CSV table of C-alpha atoms and ligand atoms in Angstrom, one decimal:
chain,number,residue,atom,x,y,z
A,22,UNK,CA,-22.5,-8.9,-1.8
A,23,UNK,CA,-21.9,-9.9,2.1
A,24,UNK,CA,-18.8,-8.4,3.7
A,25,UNK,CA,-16.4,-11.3,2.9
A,26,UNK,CA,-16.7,-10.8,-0.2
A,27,UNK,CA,-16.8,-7.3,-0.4
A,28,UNK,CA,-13.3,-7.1,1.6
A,29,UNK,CA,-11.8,-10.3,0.0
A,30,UNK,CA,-9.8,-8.5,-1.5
A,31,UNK,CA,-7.7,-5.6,0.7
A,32,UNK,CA,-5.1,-7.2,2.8
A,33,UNK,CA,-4.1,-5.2,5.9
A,34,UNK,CA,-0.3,-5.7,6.2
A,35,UNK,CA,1.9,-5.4,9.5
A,36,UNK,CA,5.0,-5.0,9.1
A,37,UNK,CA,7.9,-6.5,11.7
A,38,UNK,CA,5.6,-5.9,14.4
A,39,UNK,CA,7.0,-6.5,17.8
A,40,UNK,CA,4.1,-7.3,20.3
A,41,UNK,CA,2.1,-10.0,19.7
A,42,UNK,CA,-0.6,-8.2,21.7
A,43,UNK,CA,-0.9,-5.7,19.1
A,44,UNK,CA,-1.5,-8.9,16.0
A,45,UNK,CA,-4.1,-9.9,18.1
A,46,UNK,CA,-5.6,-6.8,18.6
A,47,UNK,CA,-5.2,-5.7,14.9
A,48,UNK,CA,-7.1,-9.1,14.1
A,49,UNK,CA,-10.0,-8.1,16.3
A,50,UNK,CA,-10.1,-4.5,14.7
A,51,UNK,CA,-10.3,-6.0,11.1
A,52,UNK,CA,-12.9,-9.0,12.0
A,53,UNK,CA,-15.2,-6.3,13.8
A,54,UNK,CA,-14.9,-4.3,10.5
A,55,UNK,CA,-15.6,-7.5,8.4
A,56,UNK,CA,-11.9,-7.8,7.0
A,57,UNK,CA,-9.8,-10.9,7.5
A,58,UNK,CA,-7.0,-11.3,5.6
A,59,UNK,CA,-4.4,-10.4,7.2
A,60,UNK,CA,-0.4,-10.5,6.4
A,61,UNK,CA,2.5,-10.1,8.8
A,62,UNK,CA,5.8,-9.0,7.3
A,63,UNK,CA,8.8,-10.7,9.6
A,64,UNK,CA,6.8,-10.8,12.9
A,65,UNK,CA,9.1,-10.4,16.1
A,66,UNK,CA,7.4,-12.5,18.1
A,67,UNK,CA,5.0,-14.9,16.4
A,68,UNK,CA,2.9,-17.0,16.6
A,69,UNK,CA,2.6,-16.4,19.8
A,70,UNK,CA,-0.6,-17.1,22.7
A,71,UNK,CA,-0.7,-13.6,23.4
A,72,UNK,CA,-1.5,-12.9,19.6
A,73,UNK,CA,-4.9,-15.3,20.1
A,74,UNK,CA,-5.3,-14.1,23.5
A,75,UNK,CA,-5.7,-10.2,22.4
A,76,UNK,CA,-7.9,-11.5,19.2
A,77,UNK,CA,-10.3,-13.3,21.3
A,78,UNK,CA,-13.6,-14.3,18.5
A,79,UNK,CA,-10.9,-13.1,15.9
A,80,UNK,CA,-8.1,-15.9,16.7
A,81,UNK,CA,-9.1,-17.2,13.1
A,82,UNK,CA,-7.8,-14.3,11.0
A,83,UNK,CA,-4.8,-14.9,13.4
A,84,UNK,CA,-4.3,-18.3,12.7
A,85,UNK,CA,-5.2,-17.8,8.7
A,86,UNK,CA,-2.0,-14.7,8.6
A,87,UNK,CA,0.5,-15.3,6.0
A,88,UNK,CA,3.0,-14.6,7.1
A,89,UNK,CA,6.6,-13.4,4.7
A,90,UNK,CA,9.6,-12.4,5.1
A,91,UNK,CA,9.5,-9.3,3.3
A,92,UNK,CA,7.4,-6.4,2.1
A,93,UNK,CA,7.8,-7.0,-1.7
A,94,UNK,CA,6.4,-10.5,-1.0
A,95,UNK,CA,3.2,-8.7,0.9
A,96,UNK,CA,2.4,-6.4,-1.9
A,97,UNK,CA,3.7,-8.2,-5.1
A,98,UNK,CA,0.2,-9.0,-6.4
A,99,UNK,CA,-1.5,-5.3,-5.5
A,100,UNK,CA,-2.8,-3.0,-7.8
A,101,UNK,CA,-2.6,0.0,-5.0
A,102,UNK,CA,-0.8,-0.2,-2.3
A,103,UNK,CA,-1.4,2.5,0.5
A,104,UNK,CA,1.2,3.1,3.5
A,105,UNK,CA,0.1,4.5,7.2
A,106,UNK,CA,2.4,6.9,8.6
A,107,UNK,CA,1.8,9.4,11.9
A,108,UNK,CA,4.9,11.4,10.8
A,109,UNK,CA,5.6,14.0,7.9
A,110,UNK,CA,7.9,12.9,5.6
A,111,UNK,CA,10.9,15.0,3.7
A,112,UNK,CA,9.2,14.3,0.0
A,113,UNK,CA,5.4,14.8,0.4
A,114,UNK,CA,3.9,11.9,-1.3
A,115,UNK,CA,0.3,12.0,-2.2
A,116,UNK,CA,-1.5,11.8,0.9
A,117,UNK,CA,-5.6,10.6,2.0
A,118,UNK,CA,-6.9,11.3,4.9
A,119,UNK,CA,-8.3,8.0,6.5
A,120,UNK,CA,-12.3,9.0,5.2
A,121,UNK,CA,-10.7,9.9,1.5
A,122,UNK,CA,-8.4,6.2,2.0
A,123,UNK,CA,-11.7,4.5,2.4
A,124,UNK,CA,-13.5,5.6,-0.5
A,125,UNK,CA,-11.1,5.0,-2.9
A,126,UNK,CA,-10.2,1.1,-0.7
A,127,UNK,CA,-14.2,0.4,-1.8
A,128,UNK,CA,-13.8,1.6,-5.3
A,129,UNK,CA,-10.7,-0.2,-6.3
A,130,UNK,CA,-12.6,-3.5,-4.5
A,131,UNK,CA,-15.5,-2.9,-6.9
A,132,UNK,CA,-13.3,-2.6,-9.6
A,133,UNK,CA,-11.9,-6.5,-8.8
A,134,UNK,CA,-8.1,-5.1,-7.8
A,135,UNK,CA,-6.3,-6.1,-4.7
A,136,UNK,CA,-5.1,-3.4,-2.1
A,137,UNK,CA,-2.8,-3.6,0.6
A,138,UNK,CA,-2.5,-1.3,3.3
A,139,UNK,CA,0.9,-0.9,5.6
A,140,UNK,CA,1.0,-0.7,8.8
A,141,UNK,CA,4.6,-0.3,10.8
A,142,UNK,CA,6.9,-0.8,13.1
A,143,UNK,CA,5.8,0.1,16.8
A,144,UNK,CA,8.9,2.2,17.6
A,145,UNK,CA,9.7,3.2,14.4
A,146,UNK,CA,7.0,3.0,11.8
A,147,UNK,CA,7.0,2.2,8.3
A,148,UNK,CA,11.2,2.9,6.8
A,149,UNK,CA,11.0,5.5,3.8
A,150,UNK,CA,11.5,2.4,1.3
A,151,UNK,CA,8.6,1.0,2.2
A,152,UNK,CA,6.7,4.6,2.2
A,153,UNK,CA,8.3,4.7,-1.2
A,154,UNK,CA,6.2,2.2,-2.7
A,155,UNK,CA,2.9,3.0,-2.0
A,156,UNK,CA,0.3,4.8,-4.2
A,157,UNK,CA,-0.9,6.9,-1.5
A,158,UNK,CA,0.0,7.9,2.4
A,159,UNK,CA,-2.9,8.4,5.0
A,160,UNK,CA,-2.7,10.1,8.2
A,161,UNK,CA,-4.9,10.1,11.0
A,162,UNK,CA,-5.3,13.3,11.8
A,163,UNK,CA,-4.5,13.2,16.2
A,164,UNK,CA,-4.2,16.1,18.6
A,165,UNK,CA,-1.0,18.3,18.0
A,166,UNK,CA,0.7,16.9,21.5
A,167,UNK,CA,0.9,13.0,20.6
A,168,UNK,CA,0.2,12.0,16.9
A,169,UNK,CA,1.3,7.7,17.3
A,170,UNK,CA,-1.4,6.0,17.6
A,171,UNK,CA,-0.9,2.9,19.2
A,172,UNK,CA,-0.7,0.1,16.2
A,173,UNK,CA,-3.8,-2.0,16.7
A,174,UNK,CA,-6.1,1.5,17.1
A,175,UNK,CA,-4.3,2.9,13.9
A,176,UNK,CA,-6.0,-0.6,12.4
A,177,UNK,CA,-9.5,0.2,13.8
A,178,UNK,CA,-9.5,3.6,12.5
A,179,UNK,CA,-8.9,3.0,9.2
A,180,UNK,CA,-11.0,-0.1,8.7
A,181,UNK,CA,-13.8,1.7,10.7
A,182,UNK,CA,-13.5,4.3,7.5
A,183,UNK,CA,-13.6,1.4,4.9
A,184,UNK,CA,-16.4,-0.1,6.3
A,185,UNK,CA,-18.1,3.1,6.8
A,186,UNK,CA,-17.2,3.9,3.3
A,187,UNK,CA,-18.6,0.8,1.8
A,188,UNK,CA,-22.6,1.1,4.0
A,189,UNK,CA,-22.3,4.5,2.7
A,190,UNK,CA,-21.9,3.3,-1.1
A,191,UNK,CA,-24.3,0.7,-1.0
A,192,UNK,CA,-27.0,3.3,0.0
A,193,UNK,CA,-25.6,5.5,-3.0
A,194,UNK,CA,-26.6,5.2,-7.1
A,195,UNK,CA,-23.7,3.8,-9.4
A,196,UNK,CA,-24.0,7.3,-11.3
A,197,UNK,CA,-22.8,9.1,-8.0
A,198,UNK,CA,-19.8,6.7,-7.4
A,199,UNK,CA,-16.5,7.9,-9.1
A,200,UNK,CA,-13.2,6.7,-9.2
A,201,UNK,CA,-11.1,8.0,-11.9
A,202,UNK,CA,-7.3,7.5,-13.2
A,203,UNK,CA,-5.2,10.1,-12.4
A,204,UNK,CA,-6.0,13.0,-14.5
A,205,UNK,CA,-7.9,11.6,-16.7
A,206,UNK,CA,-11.3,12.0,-16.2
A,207,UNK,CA,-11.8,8.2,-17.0
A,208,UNK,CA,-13.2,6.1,-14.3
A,209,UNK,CA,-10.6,3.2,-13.2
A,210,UNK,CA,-12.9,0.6,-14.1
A,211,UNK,CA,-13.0,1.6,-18.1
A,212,UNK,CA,-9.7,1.5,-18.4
A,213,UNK,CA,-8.5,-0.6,-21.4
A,214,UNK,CA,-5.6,-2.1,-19.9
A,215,UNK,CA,-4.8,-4.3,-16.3
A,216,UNK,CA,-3.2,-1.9,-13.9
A,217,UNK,CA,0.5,-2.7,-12.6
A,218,UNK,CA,0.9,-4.3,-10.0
A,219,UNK,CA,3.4,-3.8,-6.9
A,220,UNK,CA,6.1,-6.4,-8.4
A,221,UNK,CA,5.3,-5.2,-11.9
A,222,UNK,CA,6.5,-1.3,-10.6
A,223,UNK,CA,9.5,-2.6,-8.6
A,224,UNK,CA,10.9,-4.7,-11.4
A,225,UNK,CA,10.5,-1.4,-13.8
A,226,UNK,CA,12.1,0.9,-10.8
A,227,UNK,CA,15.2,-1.7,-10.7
A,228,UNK,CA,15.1,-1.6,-14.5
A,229,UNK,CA,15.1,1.6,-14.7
A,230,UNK,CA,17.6,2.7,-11.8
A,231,UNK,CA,20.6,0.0,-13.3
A,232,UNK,CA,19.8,1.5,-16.9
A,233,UNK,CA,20.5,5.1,-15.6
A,234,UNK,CA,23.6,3.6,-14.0
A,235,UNK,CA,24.6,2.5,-17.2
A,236,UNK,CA,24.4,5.7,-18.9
A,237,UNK,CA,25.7,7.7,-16.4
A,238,UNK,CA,22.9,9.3,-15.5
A,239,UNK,CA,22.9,7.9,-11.8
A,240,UNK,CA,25.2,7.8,-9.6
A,241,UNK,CA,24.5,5.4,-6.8
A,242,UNK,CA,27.0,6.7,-4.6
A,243,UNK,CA,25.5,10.1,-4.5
A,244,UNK,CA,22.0,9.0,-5.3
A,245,UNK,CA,20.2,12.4,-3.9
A,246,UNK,CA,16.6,11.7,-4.1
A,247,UNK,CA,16.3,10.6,-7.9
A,248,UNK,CA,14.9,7.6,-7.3
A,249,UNK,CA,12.6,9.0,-4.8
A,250,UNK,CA,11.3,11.1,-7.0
A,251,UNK,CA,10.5,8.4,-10.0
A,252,UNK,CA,8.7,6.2,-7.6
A,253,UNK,CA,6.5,9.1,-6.8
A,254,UNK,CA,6.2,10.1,-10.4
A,255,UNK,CA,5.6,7.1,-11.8
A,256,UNK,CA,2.8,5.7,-8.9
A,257,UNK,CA,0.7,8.8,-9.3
A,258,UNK,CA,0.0,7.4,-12.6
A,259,UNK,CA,-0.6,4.3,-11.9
A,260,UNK,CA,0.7,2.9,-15.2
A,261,UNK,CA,-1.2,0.1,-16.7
A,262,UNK,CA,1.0,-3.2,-17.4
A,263,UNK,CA,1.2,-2.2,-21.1
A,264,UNK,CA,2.9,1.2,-20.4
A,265,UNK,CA,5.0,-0.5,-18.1
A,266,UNK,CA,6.1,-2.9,-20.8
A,267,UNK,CA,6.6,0.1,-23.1
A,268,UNK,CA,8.9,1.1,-20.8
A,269,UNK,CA,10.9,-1.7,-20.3
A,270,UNK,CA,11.2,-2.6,-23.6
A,271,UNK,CA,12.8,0.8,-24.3
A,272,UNK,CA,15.1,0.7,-21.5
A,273,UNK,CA,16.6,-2.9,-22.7
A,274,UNK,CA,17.5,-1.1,-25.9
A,275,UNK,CA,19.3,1.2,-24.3
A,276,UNK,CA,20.7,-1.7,-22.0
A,277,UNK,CA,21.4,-3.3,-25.9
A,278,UNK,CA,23.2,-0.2,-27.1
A,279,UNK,CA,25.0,0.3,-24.4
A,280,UNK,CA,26.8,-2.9,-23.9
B,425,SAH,N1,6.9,5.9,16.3
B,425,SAH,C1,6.4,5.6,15.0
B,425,SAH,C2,4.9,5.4,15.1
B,425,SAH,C3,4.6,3.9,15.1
B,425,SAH,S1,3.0,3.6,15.5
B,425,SAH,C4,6.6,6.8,14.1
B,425,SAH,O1,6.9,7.9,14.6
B,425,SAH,O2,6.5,6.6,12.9
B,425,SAH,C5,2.7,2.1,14.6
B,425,SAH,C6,2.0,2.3,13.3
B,425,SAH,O3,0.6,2.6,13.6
B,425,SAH,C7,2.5,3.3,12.3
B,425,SAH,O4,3.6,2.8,11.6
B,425,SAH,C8,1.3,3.5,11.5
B,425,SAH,O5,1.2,2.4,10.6
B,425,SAH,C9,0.2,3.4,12.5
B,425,SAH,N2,-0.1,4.8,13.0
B,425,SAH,C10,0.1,5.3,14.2
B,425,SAH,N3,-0.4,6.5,14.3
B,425,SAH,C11,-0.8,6.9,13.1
B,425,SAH,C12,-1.4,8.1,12.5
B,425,SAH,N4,-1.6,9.2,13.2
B,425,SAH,N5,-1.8,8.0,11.2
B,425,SAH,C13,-1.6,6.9,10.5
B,425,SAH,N6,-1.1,5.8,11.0
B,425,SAH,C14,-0.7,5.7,12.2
């Protein structure tokens, strides 16, 4: 398998980036790596000649970004979704380091399922609702004075792993390679059922949050961290669609009963 093919499909994702420098750059990190697809949530300042300027043999994966408007558009097809984050968060979500992140970018890829990972904001990183929707948070690890990377070398870093990951696995035996669903014991790709996807989770997380409205459960006024907590729940699953329709189905009875 060549490299595009073997990244085809993880999409790095940048979300409202504001230097078009650092697209450009970003692009260059990925196309060194052998990644190119590339997705730019609500750009600040693009296109833009500094973007192709910064990306110089990379202008390509520049000129190929979709670009959307918002981060549920980015994601809504991926399997696992993986945000990048320099800062410790109030709810510890599971977290990879960038090595770990690799490994389990180049299983999911042999397994056939799409993977994004975030990138954020230059002055403010990724917002918690965005964190809240990925699988897994990675940090790369940085001195204990200064621990922002600057956007483009957060980029390199973590594709660096990936593609160091994925040499490393084409050296290795199939037998030695696992990748298994969360406490299981059964490797992702014998699974029985499709995995859910990024819009498949949000739709149940809306589903669920207006049926716990309904029955009081939830109030949204004084929402603490209950739906915090469910998003991390439920993603260290990684439900497979059929659960996920399980669960829907039973919530619209509720929704039935209740009205
Ligand atoms: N000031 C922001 C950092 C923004 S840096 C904050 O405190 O959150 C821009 C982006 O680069 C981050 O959103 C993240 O995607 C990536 N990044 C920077 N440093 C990183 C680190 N140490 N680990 C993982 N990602 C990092």
């Amino acid at each position: 398998m060549n490299e595009q093919n073997l990244f085809s499909r993880l999409r790095i994702v940048l979300i409202e980036t504001s230097h078009p420098g650092n697209i450009g750059a970003s692009a260059r990190a990925m196309k060194n790596m052998g990644m190119t697809s590339l997705t730019l949530v609500n750009p600040i300042d693009f296109p833009s000649e500094k973007a192709n300027f910064r990306a110089v043999s990379a202008a390509d994966v520049v000129e190929k970004a979709r670009v959307v408007a918002d981060v549920d558009a980015a994601i809504a097809d991926c399997e696992l979704v993986i945000g990048t984050s320099a800062r410790d968060r109030r709810i510890p979500w599971p977290l990879l380091d960038p090595r770990a992140c690799a490994e389990k970018v180049v299983a999911e890829q042999r397994s056939g399922r799409k993977v994004a990972i975030l990138f954020g904001r230059e002055s403010r990183g990724l917002k918690n609702e965005e964190l809240q929707k990925c699988h897994y948070h990675v940090n790369i690890p940085t001195g204990e004075g200064y621990s922002s990377l600057n956007l483009a070398m957060a980029v390199q870093v973590i594709c660096y792993e990936i593609l160091q990951a994925s040499l490393q696995e084409q050296a290795e035996t199939p037998a030695s390679r696992s990748n298994q669903m969360p406490g299981t014991g059964i490797e992702a790709e014998n699974w029985d059922m499709a995995l859910a996807t990024a819009q498949d989770m949000e739709h149940l997380f809306t589903h669920l949050e207006q049926t716990m409205i309904q029955v009081n459960f939830h109030d949204p006024e004084n929402p603490r961290q209950l739906m915090t907590r469910l998003r991390r729940m439920l993603n260290r699953i990684r439900p497979d669609q059929m659960e996920v329709n399980i669960l829907r189905g039973f919530l619209t009875a509720i929704n039935k009963r209740c009205n």
